[in-house]
mmCIF file of C-alpha atoms in Angstrom:
data_model
loop_
_atom_site.group_PDB
_atom_site.id
_atom_site.type_symbol
_atom_site.label_atom_id
_atom_site.label_comp_id
_atom_site.label_asym_id
_atom_site.label_seq_id
_atom_site.Cartn_x
_atom_site.Cartn_y
_atom_site.Cartn_z
ATOM 1 C CA MET A 1493 -100.678 220.777 146.842
ATOM 2 C CA GLU A 1494 -97.879 221.283 144.392
ATOM 3 C CA GLN A 1495 -94.768 223.096 145.537
ATOM 4 C CA GLU A 1496 -93.919 226.146 143.478
ATOM 5 C CA HIS A 1497 -90.620 225.934 141.628
ATOM 6 C CA HIS A 1498 -88.594 228.912 140.409
ATOM 7 C CA ASP A 1499 -86.685 228.839 137.125
ATOM 8 C CA ILE A 1500 -82.968 229.291 137.682
ATOM 9 C CA GLU A 1501 -80.720 230.788 135.063
ATOM 10 C CA ILE A 1502 -77.084 229.748 135.370
ATOM 11 C CA LYS A 1503 -74.207 231.553 133.640
ATOM 12 C CA ARG A 1504 -70.561 230.547 133.840
ATOM 13 C CA ARG A 1505 -67.929 233.228 134.538
ATOM 14 C CA ALA A 1506 -64.166 233.039 134.641
ATOM 15 C CA THR A 1507 -64.301 233.510 138.395
ATOM 16 C CA GLY A 1508 -67.378 231.442 139.206
ATOM 17 C CA SER A 1509 -71.021 230.932 138.280
ATOM 18 C CA THR A 1510 -74.028 233.228 138.321
ATOM 19 C CA TYR A 1511 -77.367 231.807 139.451
ATOM 20 C CA THR A 1512 -80.376 233.983 138.657
ATOM 21 C CA GLU A 1513 -83.858 233.200 139.871
ATOM 22 C CA GLY A 1514 -86.994 234.787 141.282
ATOM 23 C CA PHE A 1515 -86.985 236.217 144.809
ATOM 24 C CA ASP A 1516 -87.203 233.282 147.184
ATOM 25 C CA PRO A 1517 -86.619 233.857 150.944
ATOM 26 C CA VAL A 1518 -86.233 230.110 151.550
ATOM 27 C CA ARG A 1519 -83.316 229.820 149.068
ATOM 28 C CA ILE A 1520 -81.686 232.965 150.476
ATOM 29 C CA GLU A 1521 -81.996 231.469 153.958
ATOM 30 C CA ARG A 1522 -80.310 228.314 152.655
ATOM 31 C CA LEU A 1523 -77.222 230.337 151.785
ATOM 32 C CA LYS A 1524 -77.174 231.700 155.321
ATOM 33 C CA THR A 1525 -77.349 228.125 156.627
ATOM 34 C CA ILE A 1526 -74.281 227.209 154.600
ATOM 35 C CA ILE A 1527 -72.362 230.076 156.191
ATOM 36 C CA GLN A 1528 -73.580 229.085 159.680
ATOM 37 C CA ASP A 1529 -72.521 225.448 159.139
ATOM 38 C CA PHE A 1530 -69.011 226.567 158.178
ATOM 39 C CA GLU A 1531 -68.897 228.726 161.327
ATOM 40 C CA ASP A 1532 -70.103 225.832 163.525
ATOM 41 C CA GLN A 1533 -67.214 223.759 162.216
ATOM 42 C CA GLY A 1534 -64.690 226.443 163.074
ATOM 43 C CA LYS A 1535 -64.207 227.337 159.410
ATOM 44 C CA GLN A 1536 -64.943 230.461 157.399
ATOM 45 C CA LYS A 1537 -67.252 230.993 154.436
ATOM 46 C CA ARG A 1538 -66.807 234.513 153.138
ATOM 47 C CA TYR A 1539 -69.763 236.274 151.565
ATOM 48 C CA SER A 1540 -71.237 239.669 150.785
ATOM 49 C CA ILE A 1541 -74.749 240.905 149.953
ATOM 50 C CA ILE A 1542 -75.782 243.565 147.489
ATOM 51 C CA VAL A 1543 -79.300 245.052 147.290
ATOM 52 C CA ASP A 1544 -80.306 247.038 144.210
ATOM 53 C CA GLY A 1545 -76.668 247.444 143.167
ATOM 54 C CA GLU A 1546 -75.376 248.639 146.568
ATOM 55 C CA MET A 1547 -73.291 246.496 148.865
ATOM 56 C CA VAL A 1548 -75.183 246.468 152.178
ATOM 57 C CA VAL A 1549 -73.276 243.607 153.868
ATOM 58 C CA PRO A 1550 -69.527 243.877 153.210
ATOM 59 C CA VAL A 1551 -67.322 240.804 152.742
ATOM 60 C CA ASN A 1552 -67.201 238.834 156.018
ATOM 61 C CA SER A 1553 -67.734 235.297 157.298
ATOM 62 C CA GLU A 1554 -70.069 235.825 160.278
ATOM 63 C CA ALA A 1555 -73.558 234.404 159.920
ATOM 64 C CA ASN A 1556 -75.092 236.902 162.331
ATOM 65 C CA ASN A 1557 -74.386 239.702 159.843
ATOM 66 C CA PHE A 1558 -76.336 238.008 157.058
ATOM 67 C CA ASP A 1559 -79.826 239.287 157.909
ATOM 68 C CA LYS A 1560 -78.751 242.922 157.879
ATOM 69 C CA TYR A 1561 -79.657 243.007 154.166
ATOM 70 C CA LYS A 1562 -83.362 242.810 155.111
ATOM 71 C CA ARG A 1563 -83.521 246.380 156.360
ATOM 72 C CA TYR A 1564 -82.761 247.583 152.855
ATOM 73 C CA ILE A 1565 -85.587 245.652 151.181
ATOM 74 C CA ILE A 1566 -88.481 247.916 150.213
ATOM 75 C CA GLY A 1567 -91.591 247.489 148.120
ATOM 76 C CA ASN A 1568 -89.905 248.341 144.823
ATOM 77 C CA SER A 1569 -86.617 246.581 145.349
ATOM 78 C CA ASN A 1570 -85.277 244.897 142.195
ATOM 79 C CA THR A 1571 -82.504 242.462 143.192
ATOM 80 C CA VAL A 1572 -80.816 240.781 146.139
ATOM 81 C CA GLU A 1573 -77.410 239.505 145.214
ATOM 82 C CA VAL A 1574 -75.409 237.132 147.501
ATOM 83 C CA ARG A 1575 -71.794 236.475 146.645
ATOM 84 C CA MET A 1576 -70.278 233.290 148.084
ATOM 85 C CA TYR A 1577 -66.442 233.421 147.907
ATOM 86 C CA PHE A 1578 -64.024 230.498 147.347
ATOM 87 C CA GLY A 1579 -61.886 230.435 150.486
ATOM 88 C CA LYS A 1580 -59.613 233.507 150.570
ATOM 89 C CA SER A 1581 -59.847 233.964 146.810
ATOM 90 C CA PRO A 1582 -61.535 237.064 145.312
ATOM 91 C CA ASN A 1583 -63.507 234.742 143.074
ATOM 92 C CA PHE A 1584 -67.090 233.843 143.987
ATOM 93 C CA ASN A 1585 -70.407 232.324 142.915
ATOM 94 C CA LYS A 1586 -73.113 234.942 142.478
ATOM 95 C CA HIS A 1587 -76.696 234.229 143.504
ATOM 96 C CA VAL A 1588 -79.056 236.877 142.082
ATOM 97 C CA PHE A 1589 -82.664 236.956 143.243
ATOM 98 C CA LYS A 1590 -84.942 239.192 141.182
ATOM 99 C CA THR A 1591 -88.263 240.432 142.499
ATOM 100 C CA ASN A 1592 -91.350 240.960 140.365
ATOM 101 C CA TYR A 1593 -92.547 243.838 142.589
ATOM 102 C CA SER A 1594 -95.737 241.945 143.432
ATOM 103 C CA ALA A 1595 -93.817 239.826 145.911
ATOM 104 C CA LEU A 1596 -92.782 242.880 147.924
ATOM 105 C CA SER A 1597 -95.252 245.533 146.729
ATOM 106 C CA GLY A 1598 -96.480 247.711 149.591
ATOM 107 C CA THR A 1599 -94.337 245.758 152.072
ATOM 108 C CA PRO A 1600 -92.005 247.839 154.279
ATOM 109 C CA SER A 1601 -88.571 246.449 155.047
ATOM 110 C CA LYS A 1602 -89.543 245.583 158.638
ATOM 111 C CA ASP A 1603 -91.953 242.872 157.271
ATOM 112 C CA VAL A 1604 -89.232 240.981 155.357
ATOM 113 C CA ASP A 1605 -88.746 238.726 158.407
ATOM 114 C CA GLN A 1606 -92.416 237.827 158.189
ATOM 115 C CA ILE A 1607 -92.027 236.962 154.496
ATOM 116 C CA VAL A 1608 -89.159 234.660 155.360
ATOM 117 C CA LYS A 1609 -91.098 233.102 158.219
ATOM 118 C CA GLU A 1610 -94.140 232.429 156.037
ATOM 119 C CA ALA A 1611 -91.971 230.985 153.240
ATOM 120 C CA LEU A 1612 -90.231 228.634 155.685
ATOM 121 C CA GLU A 1613 -93.547 227.550 157.165
ATOM 122 C CA ASN A 1614 -94.859 226.760 153.677
ATOM 123 C CA GLU A 1615 -91.727 224.741 153.025
ATOM 124 C CA ARG A 1616 -92.274 222.728 156.220
ATOM 125 C CA LYS A 1617 -95.916 222.097 155.273
ATOM 126 C CA ASN A 1618 -94.917 220.869 151.819
ATOM 127 C CA ASN A 1619 -92.371 218.507 153.402
ATOM 128 C CA LYS A 1620 -95.055 217.206 155.805
ATOM 129 C CA ILE A 1621 -97.422 216.632 152.917
ATOM 130 C CA LEU A 1622 -94.692 214.718 151.098
ATOM 131 C CA MET A 1623 -94.087 212.476 154.131
ATOM 132 C CA LEU A 1624 -97.789 211.760 154.463
ATOM 133 C CA GLN A 1625 -98.008 210.866 150.771
ATOM 134 C CA GLN A 1626 -95.072 208.452 151.147
ATOM 135 C CA GLU A 1627 -96.698 206.854 154.208
ATOM 136 C CA LEU A 1628 -99.956 206.430 152.341
ATOM 137 C CA LYS A 1629 -98.056 204.811 149.494
ATOM 138 C CA ARG A 1630 -96.455 202.279 151.882
ATOM 139 C CA LYS A 1631 -99.873 201.461 153.397
ATOM 140 C CA ASN A 1632 -101.435 200.989 149.989
ATOM 141 C CA LYS A 1633 -98.589 198.639 149.022
ATOM 142 C CA LYS A 1634 -99.183 196.567 152.183
ATOM 143 C CA LEU A 1635 -102.920 196.465 151.420
ATOM 144 C CA LYS A 1636 -102.235 195.209 147.905
ATOM 145 C CA GLN A 1637 -100.003 192.440 149.342
ATOM 146 C CA PHE A 1638 -102.772 191.429 151.710
ATOM 147 C CA LYS A 1639 -105.321 191.329 148.911
ATOM 148 C CA ALA A 1640 -102.952 189.292 146.781
ATOM 149 C CA LEU A 1641 -102.597 186.817 149.654
ATOM 150 C CA GLN A 1642 -106.367 186.626 150.092
ATOM 151 C CA ALA A 1643 -106.805 186.030 146.354
ATOM 152 C CA GLU A 1644 -104.236 183.231 146.446
ATOM 153 C CA LEU A 1645 -105.977 181.662 149.437
ATOM 154 C CA ASP A 1646 -109.261 181.822 147.599
ATOM 155 C CA ASP A 1647 -107.699 180.314 144.483
ATOM 156 C CA LYS A 1648 -106.347 177.400 146.491
ATOM 157 C CA LYS A 1649 -109.730 177.048 148.232
ATOM 158 C CA LEU A 1650 -108.224 177.275 151.673
ATOM 159 C CA ASP A 1651 -110.577 178.009 154.546
ATOM 160 C CA ILE A 1652 -109.349 180.429 157.253
ATOM 161 C CA LYS A 1653 -110.365 177.967 159.966
ATOM 162 C CA ASP A 1654 -108.194 175.293 158.400
ATOM 163 C CA LEU A 1655 -105.418 177.855 158.125
ATOM 164 C CA LEU A 1656 -105.575 178.624 161.852
ATOM 165 C CA LYS A 1657 -105.815 174.923 162.740
ATOM 166 C CA ASP A 1658 -102.796 173.933 160.682
ATOM 167 C CA GLY A 1659 -100.848 176.975 161.822
ATOM 168 C CA ILE A 1660 -101.474 176.211 165.508
ATOM 169 C CA GLN A 1661 -100.466 172.591 165.075
ATOM 170 C CA LEU A 1662 -97.315 173.419 163.173
ATOM 171 C CA MET A 1663 -96.332 176.109 165.701
ATOM 172 C CA GLY A 1664 -96.746 173.584 168.506
ATOM 173 C CA GLN A 1665 -94.420 171.182 166.710
ATOM 174 C CA PHE A 1666 -91.795 173.850 166.090
ATOM 175 C CA GLN A 1667 -91.940 175.100 169.676
ATOM 176 C CA ALA A 1668 -91.590 171.604 171.125
ATOM 177 C CA MET A 1669 -88.573 170.882 168.990
ATOM 178 C CA LYS A 1670 -87.022 174.263 169.726
ATOM 179 C CA ASN A 1671 -87.299 173.741 173.485
ATOM 180 C CA GLY A 1672 -86.040 170.176 173.282
ATOM 181 C CA GLY A 1673 -89.183 168.940 174.996
ATOM 182 C CA THR A 1674 -91.595 166.140 174.240
ATOM 183 C CA PRO A 1675 -93.417 166.694 170.961
ATOM 184 C CA VAL A 1676 -97.092 167.490 171.435
ATOM 185 C CA GLN A 1677 -100.072 165.257 170.538
ATOM 186 C CA GLY A 1678 -98.203 161.983 170.909
ATOM 187 C CA ILE A 1679 -95.482 162.572 168.392
ATOM 188 C CA GLU A 1680 -92.989 159.762 168.539
ATOM 189 C CA GLU A 1681 -89.251 160.291 168.387
ATOM 190 C CA ALA A 1682 -87.948 159.883 164.830
ATOM 191 C CA GLU A 1683 -85.359 157.262 164.134
ATOM 192 C CA VAL A 1684 -82.375 158.993 162.608
ATOM 193 C CA GLU A 1685 -80.088 156.911 160.446
ATOM 194 C CA VAL A 1686 -76.466 157.798 160.150
ATOM 195 C CA HIS A 1687 -75.482 158.810 156.670
ATOM 196 C CA ALA A 1688 -72.264 160.019 155.119
ATOM 197 C CA GLU A 1689 -73.964 163.430 154.885
ATOM 198 C CA PRO A 1690 -76.002 164.155 158.081
ATOM 199 C CA GLU A 1691 -79.567 165.316 157.534
ATOM 200 C CA THR A 1692 -80.302 168.962 158.335
ATOM 201 C CA PRO A 1693 -82.618 169.881 161.252
ATOM 202 C CA ALA A 1694 -85.268 170.875 158.733
ATOM 203 C CA GLU A 1695 -85.090 167.442 157.083
ATOM 204 C CA LEU A 1696 -85.342 165.709 160.433
ATOM 205 C CA HIS A 1697 -88.319 167.791 161.445
ATOM 206 C CA PHE A 1698 -90.078 167.170 158.172
ATOM 207 C CA LYS A 1699 -89.670 163.479 158.838
ATOM 208 C CA LYS A 1700 -91.510 163.906 162.168
ATOM 209 C CA LEU A 1701 -94.307 165.781 160.433
ATOM 210 C CA LYS A 1702 -94.749 162.992 157.874
ATOM 211 C CA GLN A 1703 -95.149 160.494 160.671
ATOM 212 C CA ASP A 1704 -98.057 162.416 162.295
ATOM 213 C CA TYR A 1705 -99.944 163.815 159.271
ATOM 214 C CA ASP A 1706 -101.277 162.197 156.164
ATOM 215 C CA GLY A 1707 -99.996 163.343 152.788
ATOM 216 C CA GLU A 1708 -102.961 165.580 151.853
ATOM 217 C CA GLU A 1709 -103.018 167.398 155.196
ATOM 218 C CA LEU A 1710 -99.264 167.968 155.202
ATOM 219 C CA GLU A 1711 -99.288 169.165 151.585
ATOM 220 C CA LYS A 1712 -102.001 171.712 152.389
ATOM 221 C CA ALA A 1713 -99.974 173.013 155.369
ATOM 222 C CA ILE A 1714 -96.864 173.315 153.212
ATOM 223 C CA LYS A 1715 -98.780 175.330 150.572
ATOM 224 C CA ILE A 1716 -99.942 177.644 153.321
ATOM 225 C CA TRP A 1717 -96.418 178.307 154.527
ATOM 226 C CA GLU A 1718 -95.231 178.800 150.956
ATOM 227 C CA ILE A 1719 -97.564 181.795 150.831
ATOM 228 C CA PHE A 1720 -96.037 183.259 153.991
ATOM 229 C CA THR A 1721 -92.581 182.720 152.544
ATOM 230 C CA ALA A 1722 -93.624 184.792 149.531
ATOM 231 C CA TYR A 1723 -95.161 187.474 151.790
ATOM 232 C CA PRO A 1724 -92.941 187.607 154.889
ATOM 233 C CA GLY A 1725 -94.432 190.899 156.003
ATOM 234 C CA LEU A 1726 -97.692 189.130 156.847
ATOM 235 C CA GLN A 1727 -96.144 186.456 159.066
ATOM 236 C CA LYS A 1728 -96.205 188.706 162.145
ATOM 237 C CA GLU A 1729 -99.924 189.401 161.702
ATOM 238 C CA PHE A 1730 -100.637 185.706 161.201
ATOM 239 C CA MET A 1731 -98.707 184.681 164.302
ATOM 240 C CA SER A 1732 -100.655 187.312 166.272
ATOM 241 C CA ILE A 1733 -103.940 185.616 165.213
ATOM 242 C CA ILE A 1734 -102.545 182.231 166.230
ATOM 243 C CA ASN A 1735 -101.429 183.470 169.644
ATOM 244 C CA GLN A 1736 -104.894 184.944 170.316
ATOM 245 C CA LYS A 1737 -106.434 181.606 169.335
ATOM 246 C CA ILE A 1738 -104.105 179.678 171.623
ATOM 247 C CA LYS A 1739 -104.860 181.957 174.559
ATOM 248 C CA LYS A 1740 -108.576 181.648 173.925
ATOM 249 C CA ASN A 1741 -108.406 177.857 173.811
ATOM 250 C CA GLY A 1742 -106.230 177.833 176.961
ATOM 251 C CA LYS A 1743 -108.941 179.702 178.894
ATOM 252 C CA ALA A 1744 -111.729 177.464 177.661
#
């Protein structure tokens, strides 16, 4: 669904600007909202409304007077003009809404509220559609990332079973080191030599991994985690699979 847009003609005046467009209850309601916001802040936004050349809402700053213009709208009304004043100055911006008769043809003034209601409802529906489209776009992006990961795994000829196995083993190593406990599966304590520049925790841990895994197995595990570094959004899903695997093995 495409939202209908109205062409707006703008003319500059010495005292302000004139905005001319087709009759649009939503945009008229927007002007009322501006006045209401001023009022809520304890400020004043002076305005007046003219229908078919006659001032039907005199200059004032109270939002509850705004809708009085609706009682003067009839099926063959030509224009609704809202003047928004600059502070206490007599100067103002003029917003002129021209009808094409078909928008109001055969519609008594008492139904103007219904026109506004329907227009606002259509606006809300359009906004909802826009939000759904954005959500779909985010999901499609995530799906593309997942497919890219799968393609990279296929290219490297990595089996998902090996991926789970290596992931579980590495997670066990990290958890043991994090908790300061005994490394799992008979990992011996690494001998740390004192250098002028101390080794980082990552370097020390890598040393431990080299002691317990042969070069080919460790290289494969590193390549796996390189992929998750490139696609951090998938790490959470991967860890969820690992946790399920650990729980299943624990019950066996």
